Coordinates of C-alpha atoms and ligand atoms in Angstrom, one line a residue:
X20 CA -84.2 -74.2 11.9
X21 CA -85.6 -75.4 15.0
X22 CA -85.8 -72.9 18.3
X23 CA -83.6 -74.0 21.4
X24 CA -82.2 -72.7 24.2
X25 CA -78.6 -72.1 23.6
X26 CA -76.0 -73.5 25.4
X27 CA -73.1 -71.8 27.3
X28 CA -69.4 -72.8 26.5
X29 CA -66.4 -71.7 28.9
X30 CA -63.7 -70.0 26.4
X31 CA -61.3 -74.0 26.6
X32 CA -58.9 -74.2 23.6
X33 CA -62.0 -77.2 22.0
X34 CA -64.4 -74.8 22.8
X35 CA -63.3 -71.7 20.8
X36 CA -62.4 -73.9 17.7
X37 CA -65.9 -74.9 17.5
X38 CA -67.3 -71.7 18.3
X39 CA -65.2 -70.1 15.5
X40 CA -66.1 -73.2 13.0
X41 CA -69.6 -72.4 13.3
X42 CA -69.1 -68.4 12.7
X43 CA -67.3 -69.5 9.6
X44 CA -69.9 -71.8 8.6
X45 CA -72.2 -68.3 8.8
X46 CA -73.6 -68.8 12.5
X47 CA -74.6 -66.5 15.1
X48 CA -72.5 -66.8 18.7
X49 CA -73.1 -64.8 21.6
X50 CA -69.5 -63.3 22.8
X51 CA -68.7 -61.7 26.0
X52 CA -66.7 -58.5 26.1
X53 CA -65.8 -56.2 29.2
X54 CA -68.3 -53.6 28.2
X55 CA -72.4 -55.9 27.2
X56 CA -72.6 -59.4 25.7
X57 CA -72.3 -59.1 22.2
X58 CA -74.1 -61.3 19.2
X59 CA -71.5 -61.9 17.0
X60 CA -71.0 -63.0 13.2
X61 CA -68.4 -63.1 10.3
X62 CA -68.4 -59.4 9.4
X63 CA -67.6 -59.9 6.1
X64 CA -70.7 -62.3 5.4
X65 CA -73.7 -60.6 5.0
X66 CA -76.2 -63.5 5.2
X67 CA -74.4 -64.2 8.6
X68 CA -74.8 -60.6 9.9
X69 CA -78.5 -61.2 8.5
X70 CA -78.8 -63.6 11.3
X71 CA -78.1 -60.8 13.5
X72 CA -80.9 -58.5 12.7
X73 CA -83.6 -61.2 12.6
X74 CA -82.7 -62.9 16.0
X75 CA -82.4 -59.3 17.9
X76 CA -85.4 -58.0 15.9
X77 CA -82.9 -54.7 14.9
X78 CA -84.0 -52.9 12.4
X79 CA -82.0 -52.3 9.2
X80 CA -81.0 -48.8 9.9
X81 CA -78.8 -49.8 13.2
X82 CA -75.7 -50.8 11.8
X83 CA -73.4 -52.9 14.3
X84 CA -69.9 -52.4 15.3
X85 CA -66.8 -54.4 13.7
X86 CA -64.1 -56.2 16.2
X87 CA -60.8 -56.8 15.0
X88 CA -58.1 -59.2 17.0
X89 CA -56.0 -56.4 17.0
X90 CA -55.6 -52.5 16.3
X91 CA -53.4 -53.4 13.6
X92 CA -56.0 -54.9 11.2
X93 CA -57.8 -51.8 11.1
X94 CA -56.8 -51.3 7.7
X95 CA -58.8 -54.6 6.7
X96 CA -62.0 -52.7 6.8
X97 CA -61.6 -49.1 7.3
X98 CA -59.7 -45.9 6.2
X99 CA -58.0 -44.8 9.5
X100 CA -56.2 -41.6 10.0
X101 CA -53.8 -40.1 12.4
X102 CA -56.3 -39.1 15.2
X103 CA -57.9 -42.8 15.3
X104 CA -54.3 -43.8 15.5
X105 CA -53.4 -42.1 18.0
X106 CA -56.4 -42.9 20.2
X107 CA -56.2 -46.8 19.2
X108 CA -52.9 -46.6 20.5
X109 CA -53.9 -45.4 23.8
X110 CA -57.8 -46.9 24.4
X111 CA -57.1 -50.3 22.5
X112 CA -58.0 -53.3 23.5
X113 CA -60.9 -51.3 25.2
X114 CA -64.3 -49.8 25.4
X115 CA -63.8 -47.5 22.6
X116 CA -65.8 -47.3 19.1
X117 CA -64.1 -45.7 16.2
X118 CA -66.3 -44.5 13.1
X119 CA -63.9 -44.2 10.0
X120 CA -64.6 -44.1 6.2
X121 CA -65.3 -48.3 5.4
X122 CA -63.7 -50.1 3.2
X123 CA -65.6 -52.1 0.2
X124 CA -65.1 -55.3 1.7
X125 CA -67.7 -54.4 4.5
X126 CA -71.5 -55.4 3.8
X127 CA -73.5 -52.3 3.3
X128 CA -75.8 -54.5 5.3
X129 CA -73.6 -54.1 8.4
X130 CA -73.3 -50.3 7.8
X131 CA -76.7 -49.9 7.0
X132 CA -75.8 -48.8 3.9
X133 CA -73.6 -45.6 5.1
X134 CA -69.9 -45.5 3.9
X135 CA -68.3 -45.2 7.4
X136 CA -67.7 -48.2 9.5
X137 CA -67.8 -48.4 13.4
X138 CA -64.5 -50.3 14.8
X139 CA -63.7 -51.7 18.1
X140 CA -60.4 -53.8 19.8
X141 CA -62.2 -55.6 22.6
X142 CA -60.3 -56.5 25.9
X143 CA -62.1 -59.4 26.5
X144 CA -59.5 -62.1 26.3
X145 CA -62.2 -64.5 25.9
X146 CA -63.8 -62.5 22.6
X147 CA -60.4 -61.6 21.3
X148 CA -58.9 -65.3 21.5
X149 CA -62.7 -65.7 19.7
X150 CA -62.1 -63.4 16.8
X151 CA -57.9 -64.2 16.8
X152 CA -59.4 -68.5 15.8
X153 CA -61.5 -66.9 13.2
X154 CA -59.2 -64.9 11.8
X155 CA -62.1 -62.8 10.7
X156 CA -63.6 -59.6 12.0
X157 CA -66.8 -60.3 14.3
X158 CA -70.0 -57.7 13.4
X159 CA -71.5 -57.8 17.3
X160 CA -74.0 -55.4 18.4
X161 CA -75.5 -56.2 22.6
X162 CA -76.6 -59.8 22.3
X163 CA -80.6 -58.6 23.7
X164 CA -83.8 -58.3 22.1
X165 CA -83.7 -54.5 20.3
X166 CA -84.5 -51.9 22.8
X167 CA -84.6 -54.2 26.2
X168 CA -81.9 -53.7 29.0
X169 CA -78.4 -54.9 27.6
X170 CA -77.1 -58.3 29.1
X171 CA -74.0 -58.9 31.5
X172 CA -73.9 -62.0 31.8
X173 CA -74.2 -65.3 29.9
X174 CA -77.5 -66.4 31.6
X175 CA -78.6 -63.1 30.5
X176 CA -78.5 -63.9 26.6
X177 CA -79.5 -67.5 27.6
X178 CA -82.9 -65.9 29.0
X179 CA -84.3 -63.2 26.3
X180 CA -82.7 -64.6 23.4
X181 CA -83.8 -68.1 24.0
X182 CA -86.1 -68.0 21.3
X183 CA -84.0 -67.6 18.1
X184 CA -81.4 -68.8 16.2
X185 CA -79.1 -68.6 18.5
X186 CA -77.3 -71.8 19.8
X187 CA -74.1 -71.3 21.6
X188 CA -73.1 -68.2 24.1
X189 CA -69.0 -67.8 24.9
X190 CA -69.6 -67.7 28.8
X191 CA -66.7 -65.4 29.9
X192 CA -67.9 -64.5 33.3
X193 CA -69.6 -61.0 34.1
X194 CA -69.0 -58.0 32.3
X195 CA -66.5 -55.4 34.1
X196 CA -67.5 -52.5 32.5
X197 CA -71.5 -52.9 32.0
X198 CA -72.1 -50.5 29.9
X199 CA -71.5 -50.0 26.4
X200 CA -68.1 -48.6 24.6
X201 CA -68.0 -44.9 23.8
X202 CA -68.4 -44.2 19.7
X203 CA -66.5 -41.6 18.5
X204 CA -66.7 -40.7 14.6
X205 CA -63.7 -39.8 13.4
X206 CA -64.6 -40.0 9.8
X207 CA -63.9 -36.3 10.0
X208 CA -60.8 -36.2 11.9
X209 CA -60.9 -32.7 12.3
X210 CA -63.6 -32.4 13.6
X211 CA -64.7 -35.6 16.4
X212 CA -67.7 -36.1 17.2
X213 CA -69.1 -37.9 19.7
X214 CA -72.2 -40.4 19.0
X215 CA -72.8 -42.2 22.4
X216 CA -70.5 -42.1 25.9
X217 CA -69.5 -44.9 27.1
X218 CA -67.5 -47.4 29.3
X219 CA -64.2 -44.5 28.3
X220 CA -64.8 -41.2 29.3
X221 CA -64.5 -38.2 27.1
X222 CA -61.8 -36.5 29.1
X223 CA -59.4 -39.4 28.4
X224 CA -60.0 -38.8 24.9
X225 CA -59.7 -35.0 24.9
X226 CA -56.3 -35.4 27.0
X227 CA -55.4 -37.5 23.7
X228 CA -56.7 -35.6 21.0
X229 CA -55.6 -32.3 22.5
X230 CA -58.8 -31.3 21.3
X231 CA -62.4 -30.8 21.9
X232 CA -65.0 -33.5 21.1
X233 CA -68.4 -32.0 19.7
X234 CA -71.3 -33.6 21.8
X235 CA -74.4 -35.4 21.2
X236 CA -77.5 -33.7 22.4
X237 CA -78.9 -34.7 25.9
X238 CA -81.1 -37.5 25.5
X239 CA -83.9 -35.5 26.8
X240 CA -83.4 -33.0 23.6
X241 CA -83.1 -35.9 21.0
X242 CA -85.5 -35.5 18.1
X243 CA -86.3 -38.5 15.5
X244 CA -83.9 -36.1 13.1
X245 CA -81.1 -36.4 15.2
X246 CA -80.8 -40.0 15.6
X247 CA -80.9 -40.3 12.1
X248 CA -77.5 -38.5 12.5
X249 CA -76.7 -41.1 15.2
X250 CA -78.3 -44.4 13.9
X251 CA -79.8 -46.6 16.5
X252 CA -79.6 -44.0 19.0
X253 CA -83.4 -43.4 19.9
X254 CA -84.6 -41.9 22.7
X255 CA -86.4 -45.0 23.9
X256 CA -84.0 -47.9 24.8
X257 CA -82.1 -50.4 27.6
X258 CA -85.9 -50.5 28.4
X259 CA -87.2 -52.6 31.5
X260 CA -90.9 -53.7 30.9
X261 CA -91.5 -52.2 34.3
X262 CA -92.1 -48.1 34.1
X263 CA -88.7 -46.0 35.2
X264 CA -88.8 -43.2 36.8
X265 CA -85.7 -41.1 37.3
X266 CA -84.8 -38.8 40.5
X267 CA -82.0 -36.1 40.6
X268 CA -81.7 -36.9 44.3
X269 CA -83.6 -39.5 46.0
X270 CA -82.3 -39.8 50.0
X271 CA -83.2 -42.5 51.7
X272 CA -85.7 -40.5 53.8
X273 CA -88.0 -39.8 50.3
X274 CA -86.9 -43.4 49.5
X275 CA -88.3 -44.8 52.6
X276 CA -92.2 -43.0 51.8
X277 CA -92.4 -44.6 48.0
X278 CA -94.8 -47.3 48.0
X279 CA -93.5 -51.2 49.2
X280 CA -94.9 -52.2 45.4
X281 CA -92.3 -49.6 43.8
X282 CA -88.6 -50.3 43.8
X283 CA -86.4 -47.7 44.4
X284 CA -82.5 -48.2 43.3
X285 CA -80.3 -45.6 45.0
X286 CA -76.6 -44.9 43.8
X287 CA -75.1 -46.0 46.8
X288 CA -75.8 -48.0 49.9
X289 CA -77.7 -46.0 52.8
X290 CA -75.7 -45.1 55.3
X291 CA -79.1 -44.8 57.3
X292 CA -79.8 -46.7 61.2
X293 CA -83.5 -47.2 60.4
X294 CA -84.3 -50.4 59.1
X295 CA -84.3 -50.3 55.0
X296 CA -88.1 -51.1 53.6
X297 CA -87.5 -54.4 51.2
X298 CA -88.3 -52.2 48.3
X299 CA -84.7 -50.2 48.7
X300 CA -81.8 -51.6 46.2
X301 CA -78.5 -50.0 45.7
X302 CA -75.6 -50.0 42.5
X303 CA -72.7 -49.6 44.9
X304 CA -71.7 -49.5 48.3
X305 CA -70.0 -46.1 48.4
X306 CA -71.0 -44.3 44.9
X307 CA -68.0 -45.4 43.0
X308 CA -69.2 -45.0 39.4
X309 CA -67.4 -48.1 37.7
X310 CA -69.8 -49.9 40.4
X311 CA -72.5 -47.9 39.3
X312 CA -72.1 -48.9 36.0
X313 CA -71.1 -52.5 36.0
X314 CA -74.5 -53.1 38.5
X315 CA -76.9 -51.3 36.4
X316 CA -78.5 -53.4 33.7
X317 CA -78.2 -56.4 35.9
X318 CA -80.4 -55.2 38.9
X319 CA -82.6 -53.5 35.9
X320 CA -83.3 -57.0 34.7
X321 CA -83.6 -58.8 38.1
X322 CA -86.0 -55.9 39.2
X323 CA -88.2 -56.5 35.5
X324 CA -88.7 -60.2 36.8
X325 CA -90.4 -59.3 39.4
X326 CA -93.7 -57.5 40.0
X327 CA -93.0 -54.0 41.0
X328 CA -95.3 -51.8 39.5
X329 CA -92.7 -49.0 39.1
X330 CA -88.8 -48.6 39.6
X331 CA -87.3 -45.6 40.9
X332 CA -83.7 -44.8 40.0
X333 CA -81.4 -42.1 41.4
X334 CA -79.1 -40.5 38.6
X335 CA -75.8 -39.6 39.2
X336 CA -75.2 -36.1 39.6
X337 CA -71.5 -35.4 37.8
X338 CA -70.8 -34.9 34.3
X339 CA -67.2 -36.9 34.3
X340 CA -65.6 -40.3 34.0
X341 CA -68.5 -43.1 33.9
X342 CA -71.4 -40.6 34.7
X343 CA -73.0 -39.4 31.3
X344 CA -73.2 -43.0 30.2
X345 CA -74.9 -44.1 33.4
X346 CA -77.3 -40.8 32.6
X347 CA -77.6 -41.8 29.0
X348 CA -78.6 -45.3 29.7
X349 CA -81.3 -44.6 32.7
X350 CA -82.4 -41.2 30.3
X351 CA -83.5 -43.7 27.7
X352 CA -84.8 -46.6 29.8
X353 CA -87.1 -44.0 31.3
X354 CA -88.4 -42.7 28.1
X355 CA -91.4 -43.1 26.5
X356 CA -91.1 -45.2 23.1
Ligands
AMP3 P1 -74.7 -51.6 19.8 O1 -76.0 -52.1 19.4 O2 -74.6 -51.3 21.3 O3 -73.5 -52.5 19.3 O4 -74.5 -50.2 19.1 C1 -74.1 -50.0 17.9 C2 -74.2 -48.5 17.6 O5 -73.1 -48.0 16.9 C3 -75.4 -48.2 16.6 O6 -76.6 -48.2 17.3 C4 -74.9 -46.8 16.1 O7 -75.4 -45.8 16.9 C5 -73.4 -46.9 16.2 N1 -72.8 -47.1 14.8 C6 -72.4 -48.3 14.2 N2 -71.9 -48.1 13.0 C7 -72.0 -46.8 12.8 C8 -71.7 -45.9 11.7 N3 -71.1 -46.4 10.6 N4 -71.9 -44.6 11.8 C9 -72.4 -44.1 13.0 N5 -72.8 -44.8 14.0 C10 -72.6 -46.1 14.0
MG4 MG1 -77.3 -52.3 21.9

């Protein structure tokens, strides 16, 4: 098949028939959602989901993340239970991953061959009226080449996946979230365990569950072991060509001596009367984390086009709401593959 640059269609009634005719036909379509762009395919078609793995370069051990239309057809390719209910019923359509036992209909290809299946109502109205003209379930993992900073945007996929099969992106504007859903496997529904935070914050589910969530280790602490426990979850990834380097605190004072070849992307805007240095960047104006996190991977990639020969990030410093994705996200664009 010959290599294009794929072109961007607004979510029109025309436009979302053709997109879904050429899923059916087995076709990879890049799909916007509130939480990354997604690279999407007929989840019951395991050539299609093929397509996937080739055009991202993911290996066969990452298994991607079903979408239904609705919490409803949950059933169609998993085993749910009354915790998962109870949690779709609050967090769906949203940024929330459930891992359940799968049903046989589900490519082992798409599971990596495990018998649970990761599930997910997007709130995208764009991707759901996507998957809704299907009227199959779309296998969509971050539409980005495996292990580079997750795209927000259209132009994003456009640009590092311009070199594959790929030949049509759903262009529904910029993501709100920016960070990807939390997964929660629930295949034991006793016992929930969480696999990676995300754009819903534990302590919404807890209030639901009424009931502690057993945690991943930090980042920091995760062993090749581990992520076999978590697949896909290495400690290297959302990486930036361009060296990260992480800071607890970073006030504008330190900021200001890092050399002008260096970025540095603070948290929040300086509140500082000195001139800024050109080299300063900032995620929000006054800290708010859903700023934080709906900025990151976009100034991430602008920063990687240019030709700073380091980029200095500022973590954020509280363990609630949006924080320990932000953390999760920087921990492993930082690290080391
Ligand atoms: P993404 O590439 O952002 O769509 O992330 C998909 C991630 O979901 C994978 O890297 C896994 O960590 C997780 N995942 C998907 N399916 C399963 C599953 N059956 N069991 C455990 N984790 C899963
Ligand atoms: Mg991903």
């Amino acid at each position: 098949m010959p290599k294009t640059k794929p072109a961007l269609f607004r979510p029109t009634p025309a436009n979302l028939t053709r997109l879904a005719n050429q899923l059916r036909r087995g076709g990879i379509v890049g799909v916007p959602a509130e939480t990354v762009y997604g690279l999407a395919a007929n989840a019951l078609d395991a050539t299609a989901c093929a397509r996937i793995f080739k055009a991202k370069g993911r290996p066969a051990n990452d298994p991607l993340i079903v979408h239904l239309a609705h919490a409803a057809d949950i059933g169609n390719v998993a085993i749910t239970n009354s915790a998962a209910g109870k949690l779709a019923e609050a967090f769906w359509p949203g940024p929330l991953t459930l891992v359940l036992p799968k049903k046989p209909c589900v490519p082992d290809l798409v599971t990596s061959g495990r018998n649970t299946v990761a599930v997910r109502v997007p709130a995208h109205p764009g991707f759901r009226r996507l998957i809704k003209a299907c009227g199959f379930p779309l296998a969509a993992p971050s539409a980005n080449p495996f292990g580079y900073i997750s795209p927000t945007c259209a132009v994003h996929v456009r640009d590092s996946l311009c070199n594959t099969e790929l030949r049509a992106i759903l262009d529904g504007g910029d993501c709100t979230i920016g960070v990807e859903s939390t997964i929660l496997d629930l295949s034991d529904p006793n016992h929930p365990r969480l696999l990676r935070p995300g754009g819903l914050s534990l302590e919404k589910i807890e209030a639901v569950l009424q009931q502690k969530v057993i945690k991943p280790k930090t980042s920091a602490k995760l062993t090749l072991n581990s992520a076999a426990l978590a697949p896909g979850m290495l400690p290297q990834h959302y990486s930036p060509h361009t060296p990260v380097r992480l800071h607890p605190t970073l006030s504008p004072k330190r900021a200001q001596q890092i050399p002008a070849n260096e970025a540095i992307v603070l948290l929040c805007r300086p509140r500082e009367k000195t001139p800024l240095k050109p080299n300063i960047f900032w995620l929000s104006e006054a800290g708010q984390l859903a700023s934080i996190a709906r900025n990151l991977f976009s100034k991430l990639r602008e920063l990687d086009k240019g030709t700073w020969l380091k980029i200095h990030v500022e973590l954020p410093s509280s363990n609630e709401g949006l924080a320990p994705a932000i953390r999760d996200r920087l921990t492993r664009a930082a690290a080391k593959g």
